[in-house]
């Protein structure tokens, strides 16, 4: 369960203070696939960064399974990012001089998982996301965008997190590949009971999620829920019903 | 893949940059190594010279010259006062003379032959060019120039050097090795002598053989090894009282060397000796002062080496610092990703330190090889440059350009050309240590910057 309460994030740029996230509150139950939508500059990515403990809020609370991550020490924040969440980025952000396999093994190395164990798990995850054995030994530059994003998803799953945060996961992909990635995320949410929060500006993707939160100027402008998408991810979801 | 191996691989991520950094670092490390080797070599030589000559005082009659008849010798009685001075632990007194070979044409003014007219049955092993203009066309040996011109007769042999000493275990400050027989007691007039291996060979002498000197029969007590030293080869060593008696110079001494207990007391002891003997009677010279003056060129090399070493280390650190700074700035996003997926600051920093260390060690390996190859040529250049620059200064008290310097270098029986670097494990360890130091210094600030990178950097431009 992810609970956000009165979350505020102010950004200072010289003498100007911008409220990027303005008093947002919402809940996402465990195992749901939620989308955060909104225009550029609406605060989507800032919100995602706060959920992933990449940045600290000005005020408010973020409860993950009952623990307020805004109050964690730096050391506990590292553990939180390492063990409880997985990140998927629009630009994939794989380490360029590591192979696909080594990229997936990386978070497990940080969690002090034994080499043999992390290799076996990385291979398993890569196979699950459809990366062949030959592709596993390639560096990111020799993989297509879709393949890189699959590797990134496998990396996000490496330490078996309960929460996956995806920032525009299909932003750099063609629509067909993007659809495959969304289906993959749906499958993860369903089969592993992993909560997924994806930032997107693609309403088609948003329609396929269980929950949708719309941001405008840092505020929560509305939220909606869908039920069919979780069961049949290939089928387009119902139009988003925005509730203010 | 471990943090370290990831750092190592990252070091070669950009081969052009890594190659450039390696070459520049190699120059820096190579220079540091060359300077370290030069520094150690010069320090060792200075220490060696000081150890050999560091705490002695030379005493000679005032204005004394071996080649003059007009000198008043010091006396044993005068020097007895020196023996009793504080801090004087040893006093070696000697009386020098030269005896022409019986039957050899007299050249009394050549080499300060004995004024008593005494001769010896010994023939010097030293060969001179004889029978030609200016001594030029005879067979073998060095050319001799005669005061006022003239020629050496064909049957001329150089005089034999006689040394009466209270310490027959050394000659000209260098210990001698007895090849056969035994040494003599320098304080007793026993009528015995030590001859060199060359002298013994030339005159068919063995232990127990006799020869004539000062119209007296002398017994060979021992034969010492003169090696290739021509000056030692023509010297016959007696006990001081024996030469004083035979030459009719009872109580006379032509030179003495006093040993002081520690170098710290050298200056005060020198003053005390000078005051005891008086400036009119004796010239007193402190070996330490001579060394300090003569060692100036080596000190210059030492200073140049030290500053160059420090400069090379600082330069290497700056190169690594700037390189790592550039790398960290370039990879802010990657650092953010690593933090976002759970890496600690220490893990990331250690990866970058490993990367810096790899670059540094690559440069160090190339630099060490280059440094080892270039150390001797560079040291020679430093020595030549320093000796040339110091020639005028040394000339003031060395008797000629670079003579003092050469004398210093030669003090241990070694020549200027023999000054060469020696590479030991310690130097290689120093090199490795220097590389580590460069890597740590150079990556310290970038490591700090890594800690400052916020994980949210990864969201930039997303």
XYZ file of C-alpha atoms in Angstrom:
706
model
C 0.000 0.000 0.000
C 1.299 3.419 -1.015
C -0.214 6.396 0.772
C 0.689 9.992 -0.022
C -0.532 12.697 2.333
C -0.375 16.468 1.817
C 2.840 16.189 -0.153
C 4.507 19.467 -1.044
C 7.784 20.001 -2.896
C 9.093 23.489 -3.424
C 11.981 24.105 -5.797
C 14.199 27.139 -5.414
C 15.654 28.789 -8.468
C 17.540 31.850 -7.309
C 15.072 34.092 -5.563
C 12.080 32.338 -7.165
C 10.350 29.479 -5.398
C 8.229 27.133 -7.483
C 5.845 24.658 -5.912
C 6.347 21.630 -8.141
C 4.135 19.358 -6.046
C 1.349 21.161 -4.263
C -0.474 19.424 -1.441
C -1.125 16.093 -3.108
C -2.762 13.159 -1.355
C -3.716 9.737 -2.777
C -3.586 6.012 -2.113
C -2.564 3.113 -4.329
C -3.413 -0.386 -3.076
C -0.854 -3.188 -3.314
C -0.545 -4.880 -6.703
C -2.203 -2.096 -8.677
C -0.891 -0.425 -11.788
C -1.313 3.332 -11.461
C -0.587 6.053 -13.993
C 0.278 9.660 -13.270
C -0.596 11.833 -16.210
C -0.303 15.473 -16.950
C 1.349 18.006 -19.222
C 5.012 18.820 -19.198
C 5.918 20.764 -16.069
C 2.864 19.533 -14.194
C 5.072 17.911 -11.536
C 4.748 14.250 -12.581
C 8.448 13.415 -12.539
C 9.032 15.411 -9.361
C 6.285 13.411 -7.676
C 7.802 10.163 -8.925
C 11.218 11.237 -7.595
C 9.667 11.871 -4.193
C 7.989 8.451 -4.213
C 11.347 6.877 -5.083
C 13.168 8.781 -2.330
C 15.386 10.380 -4.931
C 14.493 13.729 -3.424
C 13.056 14.909 -0.135
C 9.691 16.679 0.055
C 9.290 20.082 1.621
C 6.487 18.653 3.709
C 3.964 15.849 3.785
C 4.242 12.113 4.184
C 4.780 9.125 1.921
C 3.868 5.836 3.542
C 5.077 2.649 1.915
C 3.640 -0.365 3.694
C 3.157 1.881 6.714
C 6.702 3.328 6.808
C 7.037 7.070 6.241
C 9.988 7.289 3.885
C 10.259 11.060 4.329
C 11.558 10.403 7.816
C 14.166 7.802 6.922
C 17.873 8.437 7.546
C 20.246 8.594 4.576
C 21.395 5.039 5.258
C 17.806 3.766 5.420
C 16.966 5.660 2.253
C 19.720 3.756 0.432
C 18.218 0.492 1.705
C 14.740 1.646 0.677
C 15.866 2.440 -2.862
C 17.833 -0.787 -3.033
C 15.363 -3.261 -1.562
C 11.828 -1.867 -1.790
C 11.590 -0.062 -5.086
C 12.621 -0.550 -8.672
C 13.076 2.269 -11.172
C 12.357 2.242 -14.886
C 13.375 5.357 -16.792
C 12.346 6.824 -20.113
C 15.976 6.831 -21.335
C 16.512 3.348 -19.855
C 19.648 4.578 -18.023
C 21.539 1.332 -18.316
C 25.243 1.530 -17.484
C 26.760 1.705 -20.962
C 29.912 -0.345 -20.464
C 28.157 -3.227 -18.727
C 26.355 -6.018 -20.539
C 22.604 -6.511 -20.175
C 23.284 -9.304 -17.712
C 25.710 -7.213 -15.653
C 23.244 -4.327 -15.572
C 20.594 -6.588 -14.055
C 23.087 -8.032 -11.586
C 24.100 -4.559 -10.382
C 21.311 -3.859 -7.831
C 21.830 -7.347 -6.390
C 25.540 -6.611 -5.973
C 24.602 -3.517 -3.979
C 22.366 -5.766 -1.854
C 25.363 -8.101 -1.282
C 23.740 -11.062 -3.049
C 26.288 -13.775 -3.895
C 27.692 -13.728 -7.410
C 26.315 -17.098 -8.507
C 22.904 -16.313 -7.091
C 22.661 -12.903 -8.675
C 23.753 -14.241 -12.036
C 21.131 -17.001 -11.935
C 18.424 -14.543 -10.979
C 19.500 -12.022 -13.607
C 19.351 -14.691 -16.304
C 15.898 -15.729 -15.101
C 14.605 -12.159 -15.104
C 16.024 -11.406 -18.535
C 14.440 -14.535 -19.935
C 11.142 -13.497 -18.387
C 11.233 -10.124 -20.121
C 12.175 -11.765 -23.407
C 15.912 -11.091 -23.654
C 17.696 -14.034 -25.244
C 20.959 -15.517 -23.999
C 22.866 -13.897 -26.866
C 21.324 -10.508 -26.127
C 22.163 -10.822 -22.447
C 25.874 -10.575 -23.216
C 25.462 -7.439 -25.298
C 26.112 -3.949 -24.093
C 23.161 -1.502 -24.215
C 24.449 0.201 -27.349
C 23.931 -3.074 -29.232
C 20.321 -3.490 -28.089
C 17.200 -1.863 -29.513
C 15.209 0.649 -27.458
C 12.595 -1.956 -26.602
C 15.231 -4.452 -25.568
C 16.970 -1.851 -23.405
C 13.694 -1.025 -21.683
C 13.099 -4.730 -21.034
C 16.559 -4.960 -19.506
C 15.739 -1.887 -17.401
C 12.548 -3.581 -16.189
C 14.498 -6.720 -15.340
C 16.981 -4.562 -13.425
C 14.114 -2.875 -11.560
C 12.850 -6.311 -10.500
C 16.269 -7.605 -9.434
C 15.845 -7.194 -5.677
C 12.158 -8.244 -5.713
C 10.753 -4.795 -4.867
C 7.108 -4.310 -3.935
C 6.957 -1.008 -5.791
C 8.033 -0.234 -9.364
C 8.305 3.408 -10.369
C 8.387 4.036 -14.097
C 9.079 7.429 -15.612
C 7.689 7.591 -19.147
C 8.583 3.927 -19.730
C 7.378 4.030 -23.329
C 8.426 7.585 -24.098
C 11.297 6.565 -26.362
C 9.587 3.578 -27.954
C 7.356 3.132 -30.964
C 3.738 2.423 -30.189
C 3.921 -1.342 -30.776
C 6.951 -1.769 -28.559
C 5.452 0.579 -26.009
C 2.358 -1.573 -25.890
C 4.476 -4.649 -25.259
C 6.261 -2.902 -22.410
C 2.957 -1.830 -20.852
C 1.675 -5.385 -21.124
C 4.843 -6.571 -19.442
C 4.313 -4.150 -16.566
C 0.709 -5.280 -16.274
C 1.820 -8.865 -16.109
C 4.254 -8.002 -13.354
C 1.628 -6.226 -11.323
C -0.725 -9.148 -11.676
C 1.637 -12.073 -11.208
C 3.944 -10.667 -8.539
C 1.504 -8.395 -6.754
C 3.910 -5.563 -7.428
C 2.570 -2.054 -7.231
C 3.470 -0.054 -10.307
C 3.370 3.715 -10.614
C 4.057 4.996 -14.098
C 4.374 8.586 -15.168
C 3.118 9.072 -18.698
C 1.584 11.623 -20.956
C 0.175 8.884 -23.167
C -3.540 8.586 -22.477
C -3.643 5.236 -24.259
C -1.328 3.821 -21.656
C -3.203 5.529 -18.873
C -6.393 3.847 -20.027
C -4.805 0.444 -19.553
C -3.935 1.045 -15.880
C -5.954 0.349 -12.756
C -5.755 3.881 -11.448
C -5.018 7.223 -13.002
C -3.939 10.418 -11.307
C -3.895 13.624 -13.286
C -1.630 16.477 -12.290
C -1.906 20.090 -13.333
C 0.439 22.788 -12.067
C 1.626 20.528 -9.292
C -1.837 19.806 -8.012
C -3.888 16.675 -8.264
C -6.453 17.667 -10.857
C -8.279 14.358 -10.866
C -8.090 10.611 -10.428
C -9.863 7.640 -11.966
C -9.965 3.897 -11.766
C -10.285 1.062 -14.293
C -10.841 -2.593 -13.672
C -10.759 -4.341 -16.973
C -7.217 -3.358 -17.851
C -5.680 -5.327 -15.031
C -7.445 -8.494 -16.127
C -6.989 -8.022 -19.888
C -4.101 -5.649 -20.502
C -4.350 -5.976 -24.271
C -7.814 -4.529 -24.284
C -8.072 -0.736 -24.201
C -9.385 0.526 -20.878
C -12.394 2.687 -20.369
C -11.921 6.442 -20.743
C -10.397 8.059 -17.722
C -12.928 9.525 -15.412
C -11.339 12.440 -13.787
C -12.530 13.244 -10.317
C -11.484 16.482 -8.770
C 31.365 -7.973 -11.305
C 32.818 -6.214 -8.304
C 33.113 -2.493 -7.700
C 36.852 -2.663 -8.344
C 36.592 -4.560 -11.630
C 33.867 -2.159 -12.753
C 36.213 0.735 -11.975
C 39.021 -0.946 -13.899
C 36.785 -1.427 -16.924
C 35.526 2.130 -16.711
C 39.116 3.372 -16.886
C 39.288 2.167 -20.473
C 35.795 3.268 -21.463
C 37.164 6.157 -23.472
C 40.365 4.773 -24.956
C 41.587 8.046 -26.440
C 41.228 9.899 -23.170
C 42.631 7.004 -21.162
C 45.616 6.789 -23.510
C 46.258 10.512 -23.239
C 45.994 10.508 -19.466
C 48.246 7.443 -19.273
C 50.944 9.118 -21.353
C 50.834 12.351 -19.368
C 50.841 10.446 -16.094
C 53.682 8.273 -17.345
C 55.735 11.408 -17.941
C 54.882 12.634 -14.472
C 55.595 9.321 -12.745
C 58.705 8.740 -14.847
C 60.051 12.147 -13.904
C 59.204 11.505 -10.264
C 61.023 8.165 -10.380
C 64.082 9.597 -12.108
C 64.258 12.342 -9.530
C 63.711 9.894 -6.689
C 66.504 7.677 -7.957
C 68.794 10.660 -8.447
C 67.940 11.947 -5.001
C 68.643 8.607 -3.356
C 71.879 8.115 -5.287
C 73.188 11.536 -4.415
C 72.111 11.226 -0.791
C 73.861 7.880 -0.541
C 77.031 9.305 -2.051
C 77.050 12.314 0.268
C 76.454 10.037 3.256
C 79.227 7.713 2.099
C 81.711 10.542 1.695
C 80.778 12.061 5.024
C 81.051 8.679 6.700
C 84.571 8.232 5.338
C 85.909 11.669 6.075
C 83.405 13.259 8.313
C 85.146 13.539 11.676
C 88.827 14.055 11.009
C 91.125 17.051 11.260
C 94.163 17.393 8.992
C 97.238 18.949 10.595
C 100.304 20.011 8.641
C 103.187 22.397 9.278
C 102.246 25.949 8.377
C 102.815 26.528 4.649
C 104.185 23.014 4.322
C 104.800 21.502 0.925
C 106.147 18.063 0.162
C 108.125 19.638 -2.654
C 109.954 22.247 -0.599
C 113.042 22.036 1.562
C 112.183 25.164 3.489
C 109.472 23.832 5.761
C 109.681 23.479 9.480
C 108.155 20.202 10.519
C 105.888 19.790 13.490
C 107.216 17.855 16.416
C 105.969 14.879 18.334
C 106.061 17.007 21.470
C 103.700 19.567 19.913
C 101.329 16.886 18.779
C 101.319 15.226 22.184
C 99.386 18.295 23.364
C 96.812 17.659 20.672
C 96.365 14.057 21.831
C 95.278 15.284 25.222
C 92.646 17.696 23.914
C 88.975 16.894 24.634
C 87.093 14.890 21.960
C 90.318 13.818 20.175
C 90.091 10.030 20.104
C 92.978 9.204 17.798
C 96.005 10.943 16.336
C 97.928 9.474 13.443
C 101.330 11.122 12.954
C 103.479 10.615 9.916
C 106.804 11.632 8.449
C 107.219 11.445 4.698
C 110.428 11.226 2.695
C 111.638 10.133 -0.731
C 114.715 8.080 -1.375
C 116.329 7.815 -4.808
C 117.456 4.411 -5.926
C 121.157 3.845 -5.431
C 122.893 4.492 -8.743
C 120.016 6.358 -10.321
C 120.916 9.820 -11.649
C 120.078 12.461 -9.076
C 117.174 14.774 -9.678
C 117.040 16.155 -6.187
C 114.484 18.786 -7.002
C 112.147 16.285 -8.521
C 109.645 15.111 -5.991
C 111.405 16.386 -2.849
C 114.107 13.756 -2.596
C 115.683 13.296 0.801
C 117.931 16.223 1.600
C 120.220 13.930 3.597
C 121.592 12.301 0.459
C 120.385 8.910 1.582
C 119.413 6.287 -0.978
C 117.734 2.899 -1.084
C 118.420 -0.366 -2.825
C 114.771 -0.526 -3.859
C 113.609 0.347 -7.366
C 110.244 2.037 -7.681
C 107.636 0.016 -9.584
C 106.498 3.276 -11.194
C 107.637 3.561 -14.813
C 108.359 6.933 -16.380
C 109.035 7.850 -19.971
C 112.765 8.416 -20.082
C 115.533 9.324 -22.535
C 113.525 11.655 -24.755
C 112.743 15.355 -25.120
C 110.809 16.219 -22.026
C 110.830 12.606 -21.098
C 108.755 11.784 -24.083
C 110.135 8.864 -26.056
C 111.045 6.237 -23.493
C 109.074 3.086 -22.982
C 106.010 2.984 -20.717
C 104.851 5.068 -17.784
C 103.586 8.601 -17.410
C 105.346 11.616 -18.939
C 107.316 13.754 -16.465
C 108.015 17.435 -16.947
C 111.169 18.698 -15.322
C 111.305 22.078 -13.693
C 113.316 24.369 -16.022
C 113.124 21.880 -18.908
C 115.538 19.074 -19.742
C 115.374 15.336 -20.227
C 115.249 12.326 -17.982
C 118.294 10.111 -18.466
C 117.623 6.636 -19.804
C 118.617 4.923 -16.519
C 116.569 7.224 -14.335
C 114.135 5.632 -11.871
C 111.730 7.636 -9.770
C 112.417 7.900 -6.038
C 110.733 5.590 -3.562
C 108.200 7.116 -1.193
C 108.946 6.547 2.465
C 106.159 6.841 5.008
C 106.819 6.690 8.715
C 103.498 6.460 10.509
C 102.042 5.660 13.876
C 99.235 3.821 12.060
C 100.682 1.345 9.555
C 97.225 -0.143 8.947
C 96.257 2.607 6.519
C 97.750 4.630 3.722
C 96.449 8.056 2.645
C 93.387 7.504 4.796
C 92.513 4.178 3.187
C 92.941 0.878 5.030
C 95.509 -1.472 3.557
C 95.256 -5.245 3.263
C 98.254 -7.351 4.264
C 98.649 -10.064 1.613
C 101.470 -11.875 3.388
C 103.444 -11.517 6.594
C 102.166 -9.199 9.289
C 101.836 -5.541 10.016
C 104.235 -3.575 12.162
C 103.847 -1.584 15.358
C 103.786 2.094 14.386
C 105.115 3.220 17.740
C 108.251 1.030 17.876
C 111.525 1.352 15.990
C 111.974 -2.272 14.908
C 113.868 -1.717 11.652
C 111.070 -3.419 9.711
C 108.880 -2.204 6.888
C 105.803 -3.004 4.831
C 106.162 -2.989 1.048
C 103.486 -3.063 -1.633
C 102.829 -6.037 -3.876
C 104.144 -4.022 -6.853
C 107.285 -3.044 -4.947
C 107.823 -6.646 -3.811
C 107.428 -7.943 -7.360
C 109.729 -5.293 -8.806
C 112.480 -6.008 -6.247
C 111.919 -9.768 -5.746
C 111.076 -9.263 -2.093
C 109.308 -11.718 0.192
C 108.449 -11.596 3.856
C 111.753 -11.748 5.714
C 113.756 -10.341 2.761
C 115.974 -7.347 3.439
C 116.781 -4.169 1.544
C 118.883 -1.091 2.125
C 117.571 2.348 3.048
C 119.404 5.239 4.725
C 122.476 2.923 4.766
C 120.606 0.566 7.070
C 119.315 -2.950 6.490
C 115.558 -3.151 6.649
C 113.545 -6.381 6.952
C 110.255 -6.851 5.094
C 107.672 -7.676 7.775
C 104.659 -7.756 5.456
C 103.460 -7.156 1.921
C 100.304 -5.146 1.402
C 98.011 -5.108 -1.602
C 98.185 -1.820 -3.476
C 95.726 -2.937 -6.161
C 96.038 -0.587 -9.116
C 96.959 2.435 -7.016
C 100.226 3.774 -8.374
C 100.709 6.126 -5.413
C 100.444 3.254 -2.947
C 102.590 0.992 -5.107
C 105.790 3.011 -4.672
C 105.399 3.565 -0.930
C 107.307 1.762 1.786
C 105.672 1.956 5.209
C 107.750 2.191 8.370
C 106.989 2.850 11.984
C 107.276 6.599 12.635
C 110.244 6.276 15.065
C 112.157 4.222 12.483
C 111.980 6.922 9.802
C 112.670 9.650 12.375
C 115.857 7.803 13.417
C 117.022 6.754 9.957
C 116.439 10.170 8.359
C 117.934 12.040 11.270
C 114.699 13.873 11.962
C 114.136 12.794 15.530
C 110.799 14.030 16.818
C 109.746 15.527 13.447
C 106.341 14.981 11.924
C 105.236 16.246 8.495
C 101.525 15.592 8.868
C 98.941 14.300 11.288
C 95.296 13.365 11.203
C 93.248 13.738 14.369
C 89.972 11.873 14.754
C 87.181 13.537 16.739
C 84.645 11.489 18.723
C 81.578 12.869 16.901
C 80.907 15.165 13.974
C 79.093 17.481 16.362
C 82.358 18.233 18.156
C 84.361 18.705 14.985
C 84.211 22.487 14.839
C 85.157 23.016 18.495
C 87.930 20.418 18.313
C 89.333 22.052 15.160
C 89.507 25.396 16.928
C 91.134 23.782 19.960
C 93.812 22.102 17.821
C 94.520 25.311 15.931
C 94.806 27.266 19.188
C 97.068 24.612 20.712
C 99.503 24.504 17.801
C 99.256 28.160 16.790
C 98.578 29.491 13.297
C 102.298 30.170 12.751
C 103.205 26.556 13.325
C 100.391 24.544 11.814
C 97.685 24.552 9.194
C 94.602 22.870 10.603
C 91.810 21.833 8.271
C 88.496 20.348 9.130
C 87.454 17.585 6.713
C 83.805 18.382 7.259
C 84.326 21.918 5.978
C 86.099 20.591 2.917
C 83.274 18.151 2.296
C 80.584 20.757 2.760
C 82.271 22.974 0.214
C 83.021 20.181 -2.193
C 79.608 18.557 -1.728
C 77.787 21.692 -2.862
C 77.252 20.375 -6.423
C 75.744 17.195 -5.028
C 73.577 19.234 -2.695
C 72.369 21.194 -5.731
C 71.418 17.962 -7.498
C 69.661 16.828 -4.340
C 67.645 20.042 -4.184
C 66.734 19.906 -7.884
C 65.746 16.250 -7.539
C 63.646 16.868 -4.447
C 61.705 19.776 -5.925
C 61.261 17.944 -9.212
C 59.980 14.908 -7.333
C 57.449 17.003 -5.436
C 56.512 18.825 -8.641
C 55.997 15.567 -10.514
C 53.794 14.180 -7.744
C 51.721 17.350 -7.575
C 51.414 17.433 -11.371
C 50.301 13.801 -11.442
C 47.738 14.484 -8.741
C 46.405 17.497 -10.618
C 46.141 15.482 -13.840
C 44.183 12.740 -12.103
C 42.131 15.315 -10.214
C 41.111 17.135 -13.397
C 40.498 13.888 -15.251
C 38.343 12.478 -12.489
C 36.561 15.802 -12.121
C 35.737 15.701 -15.820
C 34.628 12.078 -15.598
C 32.413 12.737 -12.577
C 30.816 15.734 -14.274
C 30.208 13.688 -17.395
C 28.693 10.848 -15.439
C 26.487 12.728 -13.028
C 23.489 11.018 -14.535
C 25.078 7.592 -14.262
C 25.962 8.317 -10.650
C 22.343 9.299 -10.116
C 21.205 5.997 -11.660
C 23.539 4.023 -9.407
C 22.174 5.851 -6.386
C 18.609 5.341 -7.584
C 19.103 1.589 -7.776
C 20.592 1.397 -4.304
C 24.318 2.111 -4.460
C 25.833 3.863 -1.464
C 28.178 6.825 -1.801
C 31.048 4.646 -0.614
C 30.369 2.026 -3.301
C 30.255 4.594 -6.062
C 33.279 6.493 -4.763
C 35.303 3.292 -4.477
C 34.430 2.491 -8.071
C 35.751 5.886 -9.171
C 38.849 5.552 -6.984
C 39.495 2.160 -8.612
C 39.140 3.876 -11.961
C 41.596 6.601 -10.935
C 43.963 3.991 -9.551
C 43.846 2.022 -12.785
C 44.669 5.108 -14.812
C 47.441 6.010 -12.399
C 48.923 2.524 -12.339
C 48.826 2.366 -16.122
C 50.746 5.617 -16.195
C 53.003 4.373 -13.411
C 53.950 1.174 -15.255
C 54.859 3.081 -18.403
C 56.501 5.797 -16.316
C 58.554 3.334 -14.254
C 59.866 1.617 -17.372
C 60.742 4.958 -18.934
C 62.153 6.243 -15.660
C 64.413 3.236 -15.233
C 65.697 3.611 -18.768
C 66.296 7.344 -18.401
C 67.473 7.558 -14.790
C 71.193 7.235 -15.494
C 71.296 9.582 -18.503
C 69.333 12.196 -16.555
C 71.569 11.804 -13.494
C 74.630 12.254 -15.692
C 73.121 15.436 -17.128
C 72.383 16.701 -13.625
C 75.915 15.911 -12.438
C 77.517 17.522 -15.471
C 75.293 20.565 -15.257
C 75.861 20.952 -11.556
C 79.627 20.402 -11.752
C 79.934 22.964 -14.548
C 77.807 25.498 -12.725
C 79.809 25.030 -9.570
C 83.261 24.957 -11.151
C 84.058 28.576 -10.427
C 82.971 28.304 -6.837
C 84.923 25.123 -6.218
C 87.945 26.676 -7.873
C 88.254 29.179 -5.023
C 89.254 26.496 -2.591
C 89.650 23.435 -4.733
C 92.694 24.598 -6.638
C 90.959 24.523 -10.004
C 87.685 24.025 -11.749
C 85.775 21.119 -10.286
C 88.870 19.710 -8.587
C 87.196 19.809 -5.213
C 84.128 18.118 -6.597
C 86.173 15.413 -8.243
C 88.136 14.921 -5.047
C 84.905 14.526 -3.139
C 83.515 12.001 -5.573
C 86.807 10.188 -5.531
C 86.976 10.080 -1.770
C 85.638 6.580 -1.663
C 87.871 5.507 -4.468
C 85.063 6.178 -6.945
C 85.009 8.443 -9.944
C 82.433 10.982 -11.028
C 81.432 8.668 -13.838
C 80.729 5.918 -11.315
C 77.773 7.870 -9.918
C 74.858 5.823 -11.170
C 71.408 5.006 -9.927
C 70.595 1.746 -8.246
C 67.031 0.466 -8.390
C 65.903 -1.581 -5.435
C 62.573 -2.969 -4.368
C 62.261 -0.018 -2.042
C 62.330 2.374 -4.997
C 59.673 0.365 -6.820
C 57.614 0.388 -3.639
C 58.104 4.133 -3.451
C 56.885 4.321 -7.054
C 53.824 2.277 -6.231
C 53.249 4.392 -3.151
C 53.564 7.534 -5.249
C 51.001 6.165 -7.714
C 48.634 5.368 -4.852
C 49.180 8.805 -3.399
C 48.477 10.436 -6.756
C 45.306 8.368 -7.218
C 44.015 9.077 -3.718
C 44.854 12.780 -3.822
C 43.500 13.081 -7.334
C 40.226 11.315 -6.622
C 39.540 12.696 -3.154
C 37.674 15.765 -4.356
C 35.799 13.897 -7.122
C 34.745 11.368 -4.479
C 33.388 14.231 -2.419
C 31.537 15.511 -5.482
C 30.083 12.040 -6.032
C 28.636 12.159 -2.535
C 27.090 15.507 -3.415
C 25.326 14.212 -6.543
C 21.651 13.830 -5.709
C 19.890 10.681 -6.878
C 17.314 13.007 -8.418
C 19.935 13.862 -11.076
C 18.698 10.801 -12.873
C 15.329 12.488 -13.423
C 16.888 15.423 -15.258
C 15.651 15.547 -18.801
C 13.388 12.591 -18.254
